């Protein structure tokens, strides 16, 4: 009894004396920098859905299994940055107001390994009980959180920001800047854009009927303006186009558009959700909420300005989404969307893999791994595959200029259960 108490006290003291014993593992010098071998590795976890069936044995088991998936995926590959691509928590599945507390559990696999991470929030990360701003607050209490809020505006959501990745030869770092051996500031060789596609319900708002108030499910116009301006500013600052990747939880209508051409051996992956569940779905053109399954308001077109901005961003190699648990492919978008007159510009539109044991569907869990090399960057190409919870890798493709024409093994549509 006494020794147990003593142990507990000592543990408490140890934690107090070194508030973040894991922080030592974070190497700031190497933060968002290509490795000496010229590679940079990202692992994308989508739709973790923590906190479902909160307080029940089943809910507990789901969350435990999700942590195991994350650990298995991270053990299988080198990873420089983890992206949590939305629906970290199922905020609408509980009535308690402390849902953001789950963040402390979610980030453990990264904190333990000293891996940096960056999030986008999804529609389930905002509900009457869950304030997405609280998720950010919880995330940034931990070492390793790079999630930020850069775009300003009344209803822009939270996770709109850009991160810069530096070349392998950039070896010195000051407080917030990196310099090369001669002391000159390093020029980033890749940009990572993160967008908040919002959706779900407004936190703390109640309709006249006492019901939750739906929140628009597309990237806000103020964010599109911020994106265009920041993109131009960075380009001017460095005098060149910097290759980039983008992450947003809910895919756009452009993803729906290219889905019609998806073939298993051109675009390996599961394609069980047709049409794509997309931004502005079930919103009417006049900006009112049509209601789930509404046949008249299947798509309100509010994501068109964002699609235009994506297609107008030179050097944007790929956009990664989650949200549709039953879609895991990538397709290169080069066609013109006639109805909107938007040119595809060879952007790869990709899904990840459902990572969480919360959320609908029994498709085998996993994460999407992305490998960028300084050599491939010169051709605006990247490699990617799905790392399953079983540690097997599937759907290994090269998103290069011949993607959509190269043939790959078809990905098996495997299922796993609780
Ligand atoms: C939130 O509060 C409930 C009720 O007190 C508790 O059961 C649950 O563990 C808490 N969750 C978190 C993530 O702190
Ligand atoms: C570092 O590498 C980049 C290419 O990734 C190159 O443009 C730059 O000149 C190099 N800088 C130094 C100091 O060698
Ligand atoms: C956008 O989505 C709607 C609803 O699914 C669909 O009818 C329309 O064809 C899509 N637009 C394009 C260009 O694919
Ligand atoms: C693209 O990658 C595939 C698979 O690695 C390869 O077979 C193909 O030759 C590559 N295309 C180009 C243009 O490099």
XYZ file of C-alpha atoms and ligand atoms in Angstrom:
474
model
C 0.000 0.000 0.000
C 2.629 2.413 1.137
C 5.004 1.547 -1.647
C 2.239 1.820 -4.219
C 1.431 5.270 -2.890
C 5.093 6.185 -2.916
C 5.432 4.994 -6.484
C 2.451 7.093 -7.474
C 3.865 10.125 -5.704
C 7.264 9.629 -7.282
C 5.676 9.226 -10.683
C 3.821 12.469 -10.048
C 7.025 14.188 -8.998
C 8.890 12.865 -12.004
C 6.206 14.193 -14.316
C 6.259 17.549 -12.534
C 10.028 17.883 -12.602
C 10.192 17.152 -16.312
C 6.864 18.321 -17.684
C 7.453 16.656 -21.054
C 10.085 13.943 -20.758
C 9.350 12.996 -24.362
C 10.190 16.466 -25.650
C 13.854 15.534 -25.699
C 13.083 13.135 -28.489
C 11.938 15.949 -30.749
C 14.817 17.073 -32.897
C 14.102 20.695 -33.831
C 17.047 20.743 -36.177
C 15.396 18.054 -38.290
C 11.896 19.480 -38.076
C 10.276 19.372 -41.506
C 13.537 18.793 -43.282
C 14.343 16.194 -45.920
C 16.576 13.406 -44.636
C 20.216 13.208 -45.588
C 19.249 10.550 -48.162
C 16.981 13.140 -49.788
C 13.633 11.638 -48.701
C 10.711 12.919 -46.651
C 7.994 10.568 -45.360
C 4.418 11.369 -44.387
C 1.871 9.025 -42.794
C -1.742 10.060 -43.140
C -4.321 8.865 -40.621
C -7.909 9.576 -41.623
C -11.136 9.229 -39.691
C -9.835 8.051 -36.321
C -13.282 8.675 -34.774
C -12.191 8.482 -31.140
C -14.783 8.667 -28.392
C -17.513 6.740 -30.114
C -19.825 4.978 -27.644
C -17.998 6.833 -24.897
C -18.045 5.141 -21.504
C -18.959 1.672 -22.852
C -16.736 -1.412 -23.132
C -17.249 -1.396 -26.878
C -16.235 2.237 -27.189
C -13.121 1.549 -25.148
C -12.207 -1.421 -27.341
C -12.664 0.619 -30.506
C -10.315 3.345 -29.268
C -7.734 0.789 -28.150
C -7.779 -0.911 -31.530
C -7.393 2.427 -33.275
C -4.256 3.154 -31.233
C -2.946 -0.287 -32.252
C -3.549 0.527 -35.932
C -1.594 3.787 -35.538
C 1.274 2.005 -33.755
C 1.431 -0.793 -36.355
C 1.479 1.672 -39.231
C 4.146 3.849 -37.591
C 6.294 0.810 -36.756
C 6.309 -0.282 -40.393
C 7.761 2.830 -42.040
C 10.046 5.750 -41.343
C 7.852 8.821 -40.773
C 8.830 12.492 -40.595
C 5.330 13.931 -40.324
C 1.982 12.424 -39.424
C -1.118 14.059 -40.880
C -4.368 13.563 -38.978
C -6.741 14.203 -41.853
C -9.989 14.910 -40.069
C -12.613 13.245 -37.861
C -10.188 12.736 -35.007
C -13.135 12.506 -32.629
C -16.796 11.582 -33.064
C -18.091 14.679 -31.291
C -21.731 14.034 -32.062
C -21.661 10.538 -30.531
C -21.616 11.757 -26.958
C -23.375 14.217 -24.747
C -20.429 15.216 -22.578
C -18.580 18.457 -23.197
C -15.049 17.203 -22.594
C -14.609 15.373 -25.906
C -11.460 17.315 -26.810
C -9.790 15.394 -23.957
C -9.364 12.513 -26.388
C -6.620 14.454 -28.112
C -4.238 13.507 -25.301
C -4.752 9.841 -26.208
C -4.699 10.359 -29.968
C -1.291 12.035 -30.044
C 0.507 9.411 -27.889
C 1.780 7.246 -30.796
C 3.526 10.340 -32.208
C 4.694 11.822 -28.896
C 6.199 8.459 -27.904
C 8.245 8.358 -31.118
C 9.110 12.040 -31.343
C 7.234 12.399 -34.644
C 5.758 15.777 -35.611
C 2.127 15.918 -36.647
C -0.317 18.284 -38.331
C -4.120 18.007 -38.446
C -7.094 19.022 -40.468
C -10.438 18.812 -38.719
C -13.488 17.049 -40.126
C -17.225 17.288 -39.808
C -17.272 15.092 -36.683
C -14.750 17.384 -34.975
C -17.414 20.053 -34.536
C -20.671 19.419 -32.744
C -22.909 20.898 -30.068
C -20.623 19.181 -27.521
C -17.269 19.595 -29.189
C -15.577 22.884 -29.997
C -12.884 22.356 -32.673
C -10.939 25.283 -31.152
C -10.592 23.163 -28.022
C -9.061 20.356 -30.068
C -6.402 22.772 -31.305
C -5.800 23.975 -27.773
C -5.318 20.372 -26.582
C -3.104 19.448 -29.526
C -0.738 22.338 -29.028
C -0.169 21.455 -25.381
C 1.926 18.574 -26.674
C 5.384 18.738 -28.161
C 5.242 17.853 -31.823
C 1.972 19.592 -32.743
C 2.334 21.705 -35.884
C -1.409 22.257 -36.368
C -2.191 25.961 -36.692
C -4.862 28.466 -37.592
C -3.669 31.052 -40.122
C -6.617 32.175 -42.248
C -8.720 34.893 -40.642
C -12.472 35.240 -40.967
C -15.683 34.831 -39.033
C -16.611 31.326 -40.097
C -13.443 29.865 -41.579
C -13.154 26.927 -39.199
C -9.831 26.208 -37.522
C -7.216 24.239 -39.462
C -6.271 26.478 -42.389
C -2.478 26.839 -42.567
C 0.669 26.137 -44.530
C 3.904 24.389 -43.480
C 7.229 24.652 -45.271
C 9.559 21.670 -45.688
C 13.274 22.326 -46.103
C 15.942 20.618 -48.229
C 18.361 18.068 -46.772
C 21.291 20.452 -47.158
C 19.662 22.987 -44.849
C 21.351 22.062 -41.619
C 21.220 24.970 -39.229
C 18.186 26.258 -37.441
C 17.611 29.353 -35.429
C 14.491 29.851 -33.372
C 11.996 29.849 -36.200
C 14.175 30.013 -39.255
C 16.514 27.604 -40.926
C 19.744 28.633 -42.555
C 22.280 26.873 -44.719
C 25.988 26.531 -43.876
C 26.738 30.038 -45.081
C 24.070 31.460 -42.758
C 21.645 32.326 -45.551
C 17.973 31.487 -44.943
C 17.058 28.160 -46.556
C 14.514 28.106 -49.353
C 11.773 25.525 -48.663
C 11.495 22.851 -51.358
C 7.955 21.730 -50.517
C 4.824 23.350 -49.102
C 2.093 21.507 -47.217
C -1.344 23.149 -47.282
C -4.028 22.233 -44.754
C -7.685 23.224 -45.126
C -10.729 23.036 -42.888
C -13.748 21.722 -44.824
C -15.909 22.308 -41.708
C -19.309 20.559 -41.697
C -20.979 18.826 -38.774
C -22.740 21.083 -36.292
C -21.919 24.449 -34.776
C -20.542 24.104 -31.276
C -22.833 25.499 -28.596
C -25.603 26.566 -30.992
C -29.172 25.357 -30.801
C -31.931 25.809 -33.343
C -35.405 27.006 -32.333
C -36.375 23.331 -32.094
C -33.456 22.716 -29.725
C -31.701 20.656 -32.388
C -28.084 21.112 -33.474
C -27.418 23.702 -36.188
C -25.695 22.332 -39.341
C -22.375 23.951 -40.238
C -21.462 24.507 -43.920
C -19.321 21.644 -45.258
C -16.981 23.358 -47.693
C -13.772 25.415 -47.506
C -14.837 28.981 -46.766
C -14.366 31.782 -49.318
C -12.146 33.734 -46.886
C -9.843 30.701 -46.782
C -9.743 30.527 -50.580
C -8.647 34.201 -50.617
C -5.991 33.525 -47.973
C -4.755 30.487 -49.937
C -4.432 32.404 -53.217
C -2.695 35.377 -51.601
C -0.294 33.320 -49.465
C 0.582 31.130 -52.424
C 1.471 34.183 -54.535
C 3.403 35.774 -51.636
C 5.550 32.662 -51.092
C 6.224 32.374 -54.794
C 7.305 36.042 -54.995
C 9.457 35.726 -51.910
C 11.477 32.872 -53.411
C 11.133 33.744 -57.082
C 9.973 30.257 -58.038
C 7.167 27.733 -57.874
C 7.570 25.422 -54.875
C 5.999 21.949 -55.228
C 3.178 21.369 -52.793
C 0.710 18.885 -51.308
C -2.686 19.657 -49.802
C -4.811 17.988 -47.134
C -8.525 18.508 -46.573
C -10.972 16.173 -44.847
C -13.943 16.309 -47.237
C -13.107 15.846 -50.939
C -14.446 18.324 -53.500
C -16.704 17.858 -56.493
C -13.522 17.471 -58.611
C -12.944 14.121 -56.861
C -16.524 13.166 -57.661
C -15.834 14.175 -61.277
C -12.728 11.973 -61.697
C -14.383 9.012 -59.933
C -16.195 8.165 -63.158
C -12.836 7.167 -64.701
C -11.413 5.206 -61.753
C -10.276 1.696 -62.725
C -8.806 -0.851 -60.325
C -5.545 -1.445 -62.180
C -5.006 2.229 -63.132
C -5.984 3.620 -59.753
C -5.576 0.825 -57.245
C -7.747 1.108 -54.184
C -11.243 0.449 -52.923
C -13.999 2.361 -54.712
C -17.105 1.416 -52.760
C -18.629 4.892 -52.318
C -20.214 6.260 -55.449
C -20.852 9.077 -55.863
C -18.173 10.547 -53.624
C -19.550 12.129 -50.450
C -18.283 15.635 -51.101
C -18.078 19.261 -50.002
C -21.372 21.197 -50.315
C -23.284 17.898 -50.301
C -26.945 18.319 -49.321
C -26.611 22.100 -49.195
C -28.807 24.039 -51.567
C -27.494 26.679 -53.961
C -29.181 29.405 -51.905
C -27.034 28.428 -48.914
C -29.702 26.636 -46.918
C -29.236 23.144 -45.517
C -31.239 20.692 -47.607
C -31.087 17.801 -45.138
C -29.274 14.483 -45.405
C -30.279 12.490 -48.487
C -32.047 15.487 -50.042
C -32.507 14.694 -53.737
C -33.101 18.327 -54.768
C -30.028 19.689 -53.010
C -27.468 17.002 -53.748
C -24.690 19.511 -54.225
C -24.846 23.292 -53.678
C -21.682 24.153 -55.695
C -20.157 26.220 -52.856
C -16.826 24.384 -53.238
C -16.273 25.658 -56.792
C -14.089 28.656 -55.758
C -11.849 26.269 -53.791
C -11.627 23.848 -56.738
C -10.643 26.773 -58.988
C -7.957 27.835 -56.525
C -6.563 24.286 -56.364
C -6.452 23.976 -60.140
C -4.818 27.428 -60.366
C -2.017 26.537 -57.931
C 1.102 25.782 -59.943
C 3.174 22.979 -58.495
C 0.328 21.412 -56.497
C 1.029 17.691 -56.882
C -1.784 16.078 -54.906
C -4.767 16.696 -52.637
C -5.476 14.089 -49.925
C -8.896 13.580 -48.343
C -10.608 11.230 -45.922
C -14.339 11.300 -45.079
C -15.367 8.550 -47.544
C -14.262 5.473 -45.568
C -14.985 3.211 -48.550
C -12.720 4.994 -51.069
C -8.940 4.592 -51.022
C -7.736 5.401 -54.559
C -5.774 8.221 -56.212
C -6.661 9.559 -59.652
C -4.790 12.156 -61.676
C -7.154 14.952 -62.701
C -6.254 16.349 -66.089
C -9.634 16.762 -67.805
C -11.588 20.018 -67.959
C -14.764 20.079 -65.868
C -16.942 21.464 -68.670
C -19.849 22.612 -66.537
C -17.525 24.828 -64.485
C -14.794 25.325 -67.087
C -12.030 24.286 -64.676
C -8.858 22.678 -66.016
C -7.570 19.699 -64.024
C -3.882 20.631 -64.174
C -2.668 17.103 -63.404
C -3.381 17.272 -59.696
C -3.673 13.827 -58.098
C -6.835 13.518 -56.041
C -6.317 10.879 -53.350
C -8.143 9.240 -50.502
C -6.395 7.767 -47.477
C -7.459 4.622 -45.638
C -9.989 4.564 -42.812
C -7.736 4.378 -39.735
C -10.159 4.302 -36.832
C -12.308 1.530 -35.387
C -14.897 4.241 -34.833
C -16.953 5.478 -37.784
C -18.932 3.447 -40.324
C -17.630 0.528 -42.378
C -15.416 -2.520 -41.919
C -12.860 -1.896 -44.644
C -9.446 -3.002 -43.423
C -7.885 -0.178 -41.375
C -4.601 1.515 -42.209
C -2.946 4.749 -43.212
C -1.613 6.304 -46.410
C 2.135 6.606 -46.609
C 3.665 9.275 -48.872
C 7.303 9.229 -49.930
C 8.748 12.416 -51.396
C 12.320 12.560 -52.649
C 14.279 15.627 -53.699
C 14.953 13.884 -56.994
C 11.275 13.165 -57.751
C 10.294 16.687 -56.660
C 12.148 18.073 -59.670
C 9.490 16.269 -61.761
C 6.629 17.149 -59.397
C 6.128 13.444 -58.666
C 5.636 11.465 -55.428
C 5.296 7.812 -54.430
C 2.535 6.553 -52.183
C 0.949 3.368 -50.821
C -1.452 2.189 -48.159
C 0.100 0.653 -45.048
C -2.511 -1.659 -43.539
C -3.004 -2.441 -39.857
C -1.547 -5.881 -40.687
C 1.660 -4.016 -41.693
C 1.204 -5.233 -45.294
C 1.561 -2.490 -47.922
C -0.966 -2.342 -50.787
C -1.753 0.016 -53.658
C 1.842 1.103 -54.171
C 1.877 3.717 -56.962
C 4.023 6.452 -58.384
C 2.054 9.669 -58.923
C 4.194 10.689 -61.897
C 3.331 11.967 -65.380
C 2.165 8.539 -66.593
C -0.110 7.817 -63.620
C -3.642 6.785 -64.777
C -1.922 4.961 -67.672
C 0.538 2.767 -65.743
C -0.877 -0.587 -64.656
C -0.710 -1.785 -61.051
C -1.970 -4.828 -59.131
C -5.592 -4.419 -58.056
C -6.034 -3.792 -54.313
C -8.062 -6.486 -52.552
C -11.202 -5.249 -50.811
C -10.452 -6.763 -47.396
C -12.546 -6.241 -44.276
C -11.647 -6.352 -40.584
C -13.949 -6.458 -37.580
C -13.853 -5.305 -33.985
C -15.453 12.989 -20.092
O -16.314 12.935 -18.977
C -16.955 11.692 -18.792
C -17.958 11.860 -17.666
O -17.386 12.450 -16.557
C -15.898 10.618 -18.515
O -16.521 9.352 -18.390
C -14.935 10.563 -19.697
O -13.884 9.678 -19.425
C -14.346 11.947 -19.979
N -13.610 11.866 -21.228
C -12.427 12.447 -21.415
C -11.822 12.260 -22.753
O -11.863 13.123 -20.575
C 20.517 22.912 -51.309
O 19.763 22.109 -52.191
C 18.910 22.838 -53.068
C 18.145 21.821 -53.897
O 17.356 21.024 -53.078
C 19.745 23.774 -53.942
O 18.883 24.531 -54.760
C 20.573 24.690 -53.052
O 21.413 25.450 -53.843
C 21.404 23.883 -52.073
N 22.047 24.804 -51.134
C 23.321 24.672 -50.763
C 23.829 25.659 -49.786
O 24.044 23.779 -51.198
C -20.867 17.353 -58.681
O -21.697 16.565 -57.832
C -23.028 16.402 -58.276
C -23.781 15.620 -57.213
O -23.180 14.349 -56.988
C -23.071 15.728 -59.634
O -24.405 15.648 -60.094
C -22.226 16.528 -60.600
O -22.174 15.856 -61.822
C -20.843 16.730 -60.055
N -20.113 17.590 -60.949
C -19.112 17.147 -61.667
C -18.480 18.129 -62.562
O -18.752 15.995 -61.608
C 5.951 6.304 -63.372
O 6.085 5.293 -62.392
C 5.860 3.990 -62.888
C 5.930 3.037 -61.702
O 7.113 3.210 -61.008
C 6.864 3.651 -63.950
O 6.619 2.373 -64.494
C 6.779 4.707 -65.059
O 7.785 4.479 -66.014
C 6.957 6.100 -64.461
N 6.757 7.103 -65.497
C 7.673 8.055 -65.716
C 7.345 9.044 -66.780
O 8.704 8.116 -65.092
